[in-house]
Each structure stands twice: as C-alpha cells, then as structure tokens.
Amino acid sequence: MTPFARKRLTRIALNAAGLLVFLFAVFPVYWMVSTAFKANDQIFTTDFIPFPTHFTVEHVDRVLSEGVAGNSIWLYMRNSAIVALGTVLIGAALALLAATAIARFTFRGRTSFLILLLIVQMIPSEALLIPLFLNVKRLGLYDQLLGLIVINVGLTLPFGIWMLRTFVAAVPRSLEEAAWIDGASRMTTFWRVLFPLVAPGLVATSIFSFITAWNELIFALILMSDSSGYTMPVALQFFFGQRGTDWGAIMAGSTMMTIPVVAFFLVVQRRMVSGLVAGAVKG
C-alpha cells in the first residue's frame, strides 16, 4: 500500500469514527424531539418507529395550555432563565477576577488554593446538600431564586477559575506593560487588553455555567417549597406518576427546555469568535 493510499484510508477511518460519535451523541436528542410529535399509540409500542408517521402537536399544546402543578410552563422557564443567567453573570465575573489574581500575582498559599479548587470540584453535590441547605436557611435565602443562584455559582466557580486561569496565564505580560507605558491605567489595561484576549475562555466557562444551572435538579427541588419557584427540571418531574408516565409531555417539555440552551450557545459562540478576532487585532 502506497503512503498516499494509507493516508487516505486513515482519513476515511477517522471521518467514519467521527460520524459514529456524532450520531451516537445526536440520536438521543433526535429521539426526544421526534417523540414529542408522535401520537400515543406510536410512543407506547414495541415497534421501532424512527419518524412520526402521524405528526401531532397535542403533547406540546397540552404542556402549554394545561401547565404543570397549577402554574404555566412559562413560569418555570422564566425561573430557570433567571437562575441560569444570574449564575453566568455572577460566576463569570468572580471567576475572571480570581483567575487574574492567581495568574498574575504571587502570594502565599496559591498552590494550596488551586489544589483546594480541584478537591471541591471532585466532591459530589449530594454530599454538600445538607450543609448548603442549612446555610441557605440561615441566610434567609430559602425558597428564593437568589439562593439557587448562589448555590450554582459555588458549584461552577472552581471550574471557571481553573479554565480562565489558563487563558490569563497565556496572555504575555509584555502586552500589559506596553499599555502601561502608553499611559493606560490598570483598569483600562484590564478591559482593553486582557479582557478581549480571555473572552473565548470566558465564553467557554459561561456555557458550562449556563448548562449546569439550567439542568440542576436536586437543589432546585430541595430549596423550593412553593411550586411557583420551581425550575424546568423540577416541573418535568410532575409528569412521572404512580400510575404511569406521560412520555409525550415529558419529551415535549424537554424539547422546549433544550431550545434556550441551543440559543444561548449560538449567541455566545458568535461572541467567542469576535473575541478571538478582537484579541488578535489588539495584540
């Protein structure tokens, strides 16, 4: 076999493997969306029906019109959006400041702090449920969306600091020193030089924080006693009953729940590209 043929065969094998991974990752999403538009007789059958032969919107209409637990589904979507966006904004700001301090300054205990971040990230959230619940009660944040935001910020902050620390450390100090020589203040240097260059990392951490807060279930269930404060993952649990499971409504609600995540990713992905270009120009 010639080197050209071997190289072509390797490329075909890699493309085939990538295609299989893509199909494996996308199929559950496709099955969720297709099931949301299938009739009940096609959902509760042992036959494999890849496409809805009788397209119906009854499940989506029922979720939108009847709501969940006496509330409109849009209320739960709004609660999830408030928690997720609040987590992204607060978590991104704190992670960026902490990552800049760790990457740019030398202080006692810096290595220990980084190791502690890894240890905290490895602790399962279920192990933190009771102490966090007690602290939220003491702070008067029980049954409030702000309490969920604080919890989610704490859960996503270690990953955000680790991610942004790498981006900040990769920015040459000479760029900041050149800005100082030109008369820029530290704040101006931070916003005009450092921030555009670390914007792609900030977008990556924002996506992680948004998805984590949007899909979080346990704390949203435990820290909320009033159904009007539930988020979408908690609302979907009401479709699981003792006498049966309304899979059509679950898939319809899950499809609706996925749309904001995809929209958020598309918006920030564009910002990530613009951040890369702006950082390259300023550099």
Short mmCIF file of C-alpha atoms in Angstrom, two decimals:
data_model
loop_
_atom_site.label_atom_id
_atom_site.label_comp_id
_atom_site.label_asym_id
_atom_site.label_seq_id
_atom_site.Cartn_x
_atom_site.Cartn_y
_atom_site.Cartn_z
CA MET A 1 0.00 0.00 0.00
CA THR A 2 1.37 3.38 -1.03
CA PRO A 3 1.76 6.19 1.51
CA PHE A 4 -0.95 8.19 -0.29
CA ALA A 5 -3.41 5.29 -0.10
CA ARG A 6 -2.54 4.68 3.55
CA LYS A 7 -3.10 8.36 4.35
CA ARG A 8 -6.42 8.37 2.51
CA LEU A 9 -7.56 5.20 4.28
CA THR A 10 -6.64 6.71 7.64
CA ARG A 11 -8.62 9.84 6.83
CA ILE A 12 -11.65 7.79 5.84
CA ALA A 13 -11.42 5.77 9.05
CA LEU A 14 -11.16 8.91 11.17
CA ASN A 15 -14.11 10.51 9.38
CA ALA A 16 -16.17 7.36 9.86
CA ALA A 17 -15.29 7.26 13.57
CA GLY A 18 -16.20 10.93 13.92
CA LEU A 19 -19.50 10.32 12.16
CA LEU A 20 -20.32 7.43 14.51
CA VAL A 21 -19.55 9.58 17.56
CA PHE A 22 -21.73 12.36 16.14
CA LEU A 23 -24.66 10.00 15.52
CA PHE A 24 -24.26 8.48 18.98
CA ALA A 25 -24.41 11.95 20.57
CA VAL A 26 -27.22 13.35 18.42
CA PHE A 27 -29.56 10.33 18.39
CA PRO A 28 -30.98 10.87 21.93
CA VAL A 29 -31.79 14.47 21.04
CA TYR A 30 -33.42 13.41 17.79
CA TRP A 31 -35.44 10.71 19.56
CA MET A 32 -36.62 13.25 22.15
CA VAL A 33 -37.78 15.71 19.50
CA SER A 34 -39.44 13.06 17.33
CA THR A 35 -41.23 11.52 20.31
CA ALA A 36 -42.63 14.94 21.24
CA PHE A 37 -44.55 14.95 17.95
CA LYS A 38 -45.67 11.30 17.92
CA ALA A 39 -49.14 10.09 18.83
CA ASN A 40 -49.52 7.99 21.98
CA ASP A 41 -50.06 4.78 20.02
CA GLN A 42 -46.65 5.28 18.38
CA ILE A 43 -44.95 6.14 21.67
CA PHE A 44 -46.24 3.16 23.63
CA THR A 45 -45.34 0.46 21.14
CA THR A 46 -42.61 -2.13 20.87
CA ASP A 47 -42.10 -1.41 17.18
CA PHE A 48 -39.22 0.82 16.13
CA ILE A 49 -40.72 3.97 14.61
CA PRO A 50 -37.91 6.40 13.74
CA PHE A 51 -40.23 9.06 12.30
CA PRO A 52 -43.67 10.21 13.48
CA THR A 53 -45.97 8.89 10.74
CA HIS A 54 -48.87 10.83 12.25
CA PHE A 55 -47.43 14.23 13.15
CA THR A 56 -49.20 15.77 16.13
CA VAL A 57 -48.69 18.75 18.44
CA GLU A 58 -51.08 17.53 21.14
CA HIS A 59 -48.28 17.00 23.66
CA VAL A 60 -46.82 20.45 23.12
CA ASP A 61 -50.28 22.01 23.22
CA ARG A 62 -51.13 20.18 26.46
CA VAL A 63 -47.94 21.33 28.14
CA LEU A 64 -48.50 24.93 27.05
CA SER A 65 -52.21 25.09 27.81
CA GLU A 66 -52.56 22.96 30.96
CA GLY A 67 -49.23 23.85 32.59
CA VAL A 68 -47.70 21.93 35.47
CA ALA A 69 -48.70 21.85 39.15
CA GLY A 70 -51.22 24.64 38.64
CA ASN A 71 -48.73 27.04 37.01
CA SER A 72 -47.92 27.95 33.44
CA ILE A 73 -44.89 26.27 31.90
CA TRP A 74 -43.56 29.73 31.07
CA LEU A 75 -43.23 30.48 34.79
CA TYR A 76 -40.82 27.57 35.18
CA MET A 77 -38.95 28.62 32.05
CA ARG A 78 -38.61 32.13 33.48
CA ASN A 79 -37.31 30.79 36.80
CA SER A 80 -34.75 28.63 35.01
CA ALA A 81 -33.66 31.59 32.87
CA ILE A 82 -33.23 33.83 35.93
CA VAL A 83 -31.18 31.21 37.77
CA ALA A 84 -29.04 30.31 34.75
CA LEU A 85 -28.33 33.88 33.62
CA GLY A 86 -27.67 35.02 37.18
CA THR A 87 -25.22 32.15 37.62
CA VAL A 88 -23.45 33.04 34.38
CA LEU A 89 -23.11 36.76 35.13
CA ILE A 90 -22.02 36.45 38.76
CA GLY A 91 -19.91 33.33 38.23
CA ALA A 92 -18.11 34.73 35.18
CA ALA A 93 -17.24 37.98 36.98
CA LEU A 94 -15.92 36.21 40.09
CA ALA A 95 -14.05 33.57 38.09
CA LEU A 96 -12.36 36.18 35.91
CA LEU A 97 -11.20 38.26 38.88
CA ALA A 98 -10.00 35.20 40.79
CA ALA A 99 -8.23 33.74 37.74
CA THR A 100 -6.48 37.06 37.07
CA ALA A 101 -5.29 37.26 40.67
CA ILE A 102 -3.97 33.69 40.61
CA ALA A 103 -2.26 34.03 37.23
CA ARG A 104 -0.77 37.49 37.70
CA PHE A 105 0.13 37.69 41.40
CA THR A 106 2.34 35.58 43.62
CA PHE A 107 1.06 35.11 47.16
CA ARG A 108 1.39 32.60 49.95
CA GLY A 109 -0.92 29.61 49.60
CA ARG A 110 -1.59 29.98 45.87
CA THR A 111 -0.75 26.36 45.09
CA SER A 112 -2.79 25.14 48.04
CA PHE A 113 -5.73 27.22 46.83
CA LEU A 114 -5.55 25.64 43.38
CA ILE A 115 -5.42 22.15 44.88
CA LEU A 116 -8.39 23.04 47.08
CA LEU A 117 -10.34 24.05 43.97
CA LEU A 118 -9.73 20.62 42.47
CA ILE A 119 -10.80 18.89 45.69
CA VAL A 120 -14.00 20.93 45.86
CA GLN A 121 -14.76 20.11 42.22
CA MET A 122 -14.45 16.38 42.93
CA ILE A 123 -16.94 16.44 45.82
CA PRO A 124 -20.40 15.32 44.62
CA SER A 125 -23.13 17.90 45.10
CA GLU A 126 -25.23 15.37 47.04
CA ALA A 127 -22.59 15.38 49.79
CA LEU A 128 -22.96 19.16 50.10
CA LEU A 129 -26.75 19.12 50.17
CA ILE A 130 -27.30 19.24 53.96
CA PRO A 131 -24.65 21.88 54.85
CA LEU A 132 -25.67 24.09 51.94
CA PHE A 133 -29.33 23.72 52.88
CA LEU A 134 -28.59 24.82 56.46
CA ASN A 135 -26.53 27.80 55.28
CA VAL A 136 -29.22 28.89 52.87
CA LYS A 137 -31.77 28.74 55.69
CA ARG A 138 -29.53 30.84 57.96
CA LEU A 139 -29.03 33.47 55.24
CA GLY A 140 -32.77 33.74 54.68
CA LEU A 141 -32.48 32.61 51.06
CA TYR A 142 -34.68 29.54 51.38
CA ASP A 143 -37.49 29.40 48.82
CA GLN A 144 -35.85 32.18 46.79
CA LEU A 145 -34.27 32.11 43.35
CA LEU A 146 -31.31 34.06 44.72
CA GLY A 147 -30.47 31.07 46.90
CA LEU A 148 -30.34 28.83 43.84
CA ILE A 149 -28.12 31.34 42.06
CA VAL A 150 -25.68 31.41 44.99
CA ILE A 151 -25.57 27.61 45.10
CA ASN A 152 -24.98 27.26 41.37
CA VAL A 153 -22.28 29.92 41.41
CA GLY A 154 -20.49 27.94 44.11
CA LEU A 155 -20.81 24.73 42.11
CA THR A 156 -19.47 26.19 38.86
CA LEU A 157 -16.88 28.62 40.21
CA PRO A 158 -13.98 26.12 40.66
CA PHE A 159 -14.17 25.01 37.03
CA GLY A 160 -14.44 28.60 35.85
CA ILE A 161 -11.36 29.69 37.81
CA TRP A 162 -9.30 26.77 36.51
CA MET A 163 -10.38 27.39 32.94
CA LEU A 164 -9.81 31.16 32.94
CA ARG A 165 -6.52 30.85 34.82
CA THR A 166 -5.05 29.09 31.77
CA PHE A 167 -6.27 31.81 29.41
CA VAL A 168 -4.98 34.64 31.61
CA ALA A 169 -1.60 32.96 32.07
CA ALA A 170 -1.28 32.58 28.28
CA VAL A 171 -1.52 36.36 27.75
CA PRO A 172 2.02 37.83 27.66
CA ARG A 173 2.75 40.33 30.38
CA SER A 174 4.51 42.47 27.80
CA LEU A 175 1.14 43.49 26.33
CA GLU A 176 0.01 44.90 29.66
CA GLU A 177 3.37 46.56 30.27
CA ALA A 178 3.21 48.19 26.85
CA ALA A 179 -0.23 49.57 27.69
CA TRP A 180 1.12 50.95 30.99
CA ILE A 181 3.97 52.65 29.18
CA ASP A 182 1.43 54.29 26.85
CA GLY A 183 -0.29 55.75 29.90
CA ALA A 184 -3.16 53.30 30.38
CA SER A 185 -4.33 52.64 33.90
CA ARG A 186 -4.61 49.14 35.35
CA MET A 187 -8.39 49.15 34.86
CA THR A 188 -8.05 50.32 31.25
CA THR A 189 -5.42 47.68 30.61
CA PHE A 190 -7.69 45.03 32.10
CA TRP A 191 -10.66 45.93 29.90
CA ARG A 192 -8.88 46.93 26.68
CA VAL A 193 -6.03 44.39 26.59
CA LEU A 194 -6.61 41.42 28.90
CA PHE A 195 -10.39 41.05 28.64
CA PRO A 196 -10.60 40.66 24.81
CA LEU A 197 -7.86 38.03 24.88
CA VAL A 198 -9.52 35.91 27.57
CA ALA A 199 -13.03 36.38 26.12
CA PRO A 200 -13.04 32.91 24.45
CA GLY A 201 -12.30 31.28 27.81
CA LEU A 202 -15.00 33.39 29.42
CA VAL A 203 -17.47 32.16 26.82
CA ALA A 204 -16.47 28.53 27.46
CA THR A 205 -16.99 28.91 31.21
CA SER A 206 -20.29 30.72 30.60
CA ILE A 207 -21.58 27.82 28.51
CA PHE A 208 -20.62 25.35 31.24
CA SER A 209 -22.22 27.51 33.95
CA PHE A 210 -25.41 28.03 31.95
CA ILE A 211 -25.91 24.33 31.20
CA THR A 212 -25.11 23.34 34.79
CA ALA A 213 -27.55 25.85 36.29
CA TRP A 214 -30.22 25.18 33.66
CA ASN A 215 -30.21 21.41 34.24
CA GLU A 216 -29.73 21.47 38.02
CA LEU A 217 -32.46 19.47 39.79
CA ILE A 218 -31.60 18.46 43.35
CA PHE A 219 -31.04 21.88 44.90
CA ALA A 220 -33.95 23.39 42.96
CA LEU A 221 -36.19 20.66 44.39
CA ILE A 222 -34.93 20.85 47.97
CA LEU A 223 -34.59 24.61 48.34
CA MET A 224 -38.02 25.43 46.92
CA SER A 225 -41.22 24.61 48.81
CA ASP A 226 -43.54 26.77 46.69
CA SER A 227 -44.27 25.36 43.25
CA SER A 228 -44.16 28.86 41.75
CA GLY A 229 -40.41 28.88 42.42
CA TYR A 230 -39.66 25.58 40.68
CA THR A 231 -37.39 25.45 37.65
CA MET A 232 -37.98 23.43 34.50
CA PRO A 233 -36.16 20.23 35.62
CA VAL A 234 -38.37 20.11 38.72
CA ALA A 235 -41.51 20.82 36.69
CA LEU A 236 -40.80 17.87 34.39
CA GLN A 237 -40.86 15.53 37.40
CA PHE A 238 -44.61 16.07 37.73
CA PHE A 239 -45.19 14.08 34.53
CA PHE A 240 -43.89 10.97 36.30
CA GLY A 241 -46.85 9.50 38.19
CA GLN A 242 -47.57 6.43 40.30
CA ARG A 243 -49.94 5.05 37.69
CA GLY A 244 -47.94 5.89 34.60
CA THR A 245 -45.58 8.27 32.86
CA ASP A 246 -46.68 10.84 30.29
CA TRP A 247 -43.76 10.39 27.93
CA GLY A 248 -45.27 12.62 25.28
CA ALA A 249 -45.49 15.58 27.66
CA ILE A 250 -42.02 14.84 29.06
CA MET A 251 -40.46 14.84 25.60
CA ALA A 252 -42.38 17.97 24.62
CA GLY A 253 -41.28 19.78 27.76
CA SER A 254 -37.70 18.56 27.36
CA THR A 255 -37.66 19.81 23.76
CA MET A 256 -38.87 23.22 24.90
CA MET A 257 -36.25 23.16 27.64
CA THR A 258 -33.47 22.44 25.12
CA ILE A 259 -34.24 25.39 22.84
CA PRO A 260 -32.89 28.13 25.19
CA VAL A 261 -29.67 26.17 25.71
CA VAL A 262 -29.10 25.92 21.96
CA ALA A 263 -29.98 29.61 21.51
CA PHE A 264 -27.57 30.64 24.27
CA PHE A 265 -24.80 28.56 22.74
CA LEU A 266 -25.32 30.09 19.29
CA VAL A 267 -25.26 33.62 20.71
CA VAL A 268 -22.12 33.22 22.82
CA GLN A 269 -20.37 31.20 20.11
CA ARG A 270 -20.56 34.25 17.86
CA ARG A 271 -19.19 36.35 20.70
CA MET A 272 -16.35 33.87 21.14
CA VAL A 273 -15.29 34.27 17.51
CA SER A 274 -15.48 38.07 17.75
CA GLY A 275 -13.42 37.92 20.94
CA LEU A 276 -10.73 35.92 19.19
CA VAL A 277 -10.57 38.42 16.33
CA ALA A 278 -10.59 41.45 18.64
CA GLY A 279 -7.87 39.91 20.82
CA ALA A 280 -5.71 39.20 17.78
CA VAL A 281 -6.06 42.76 16.49
CA LYS A 282 -5.31 44.33 19.85
CA GLY A 283 -2.36 42.00 20.39
#
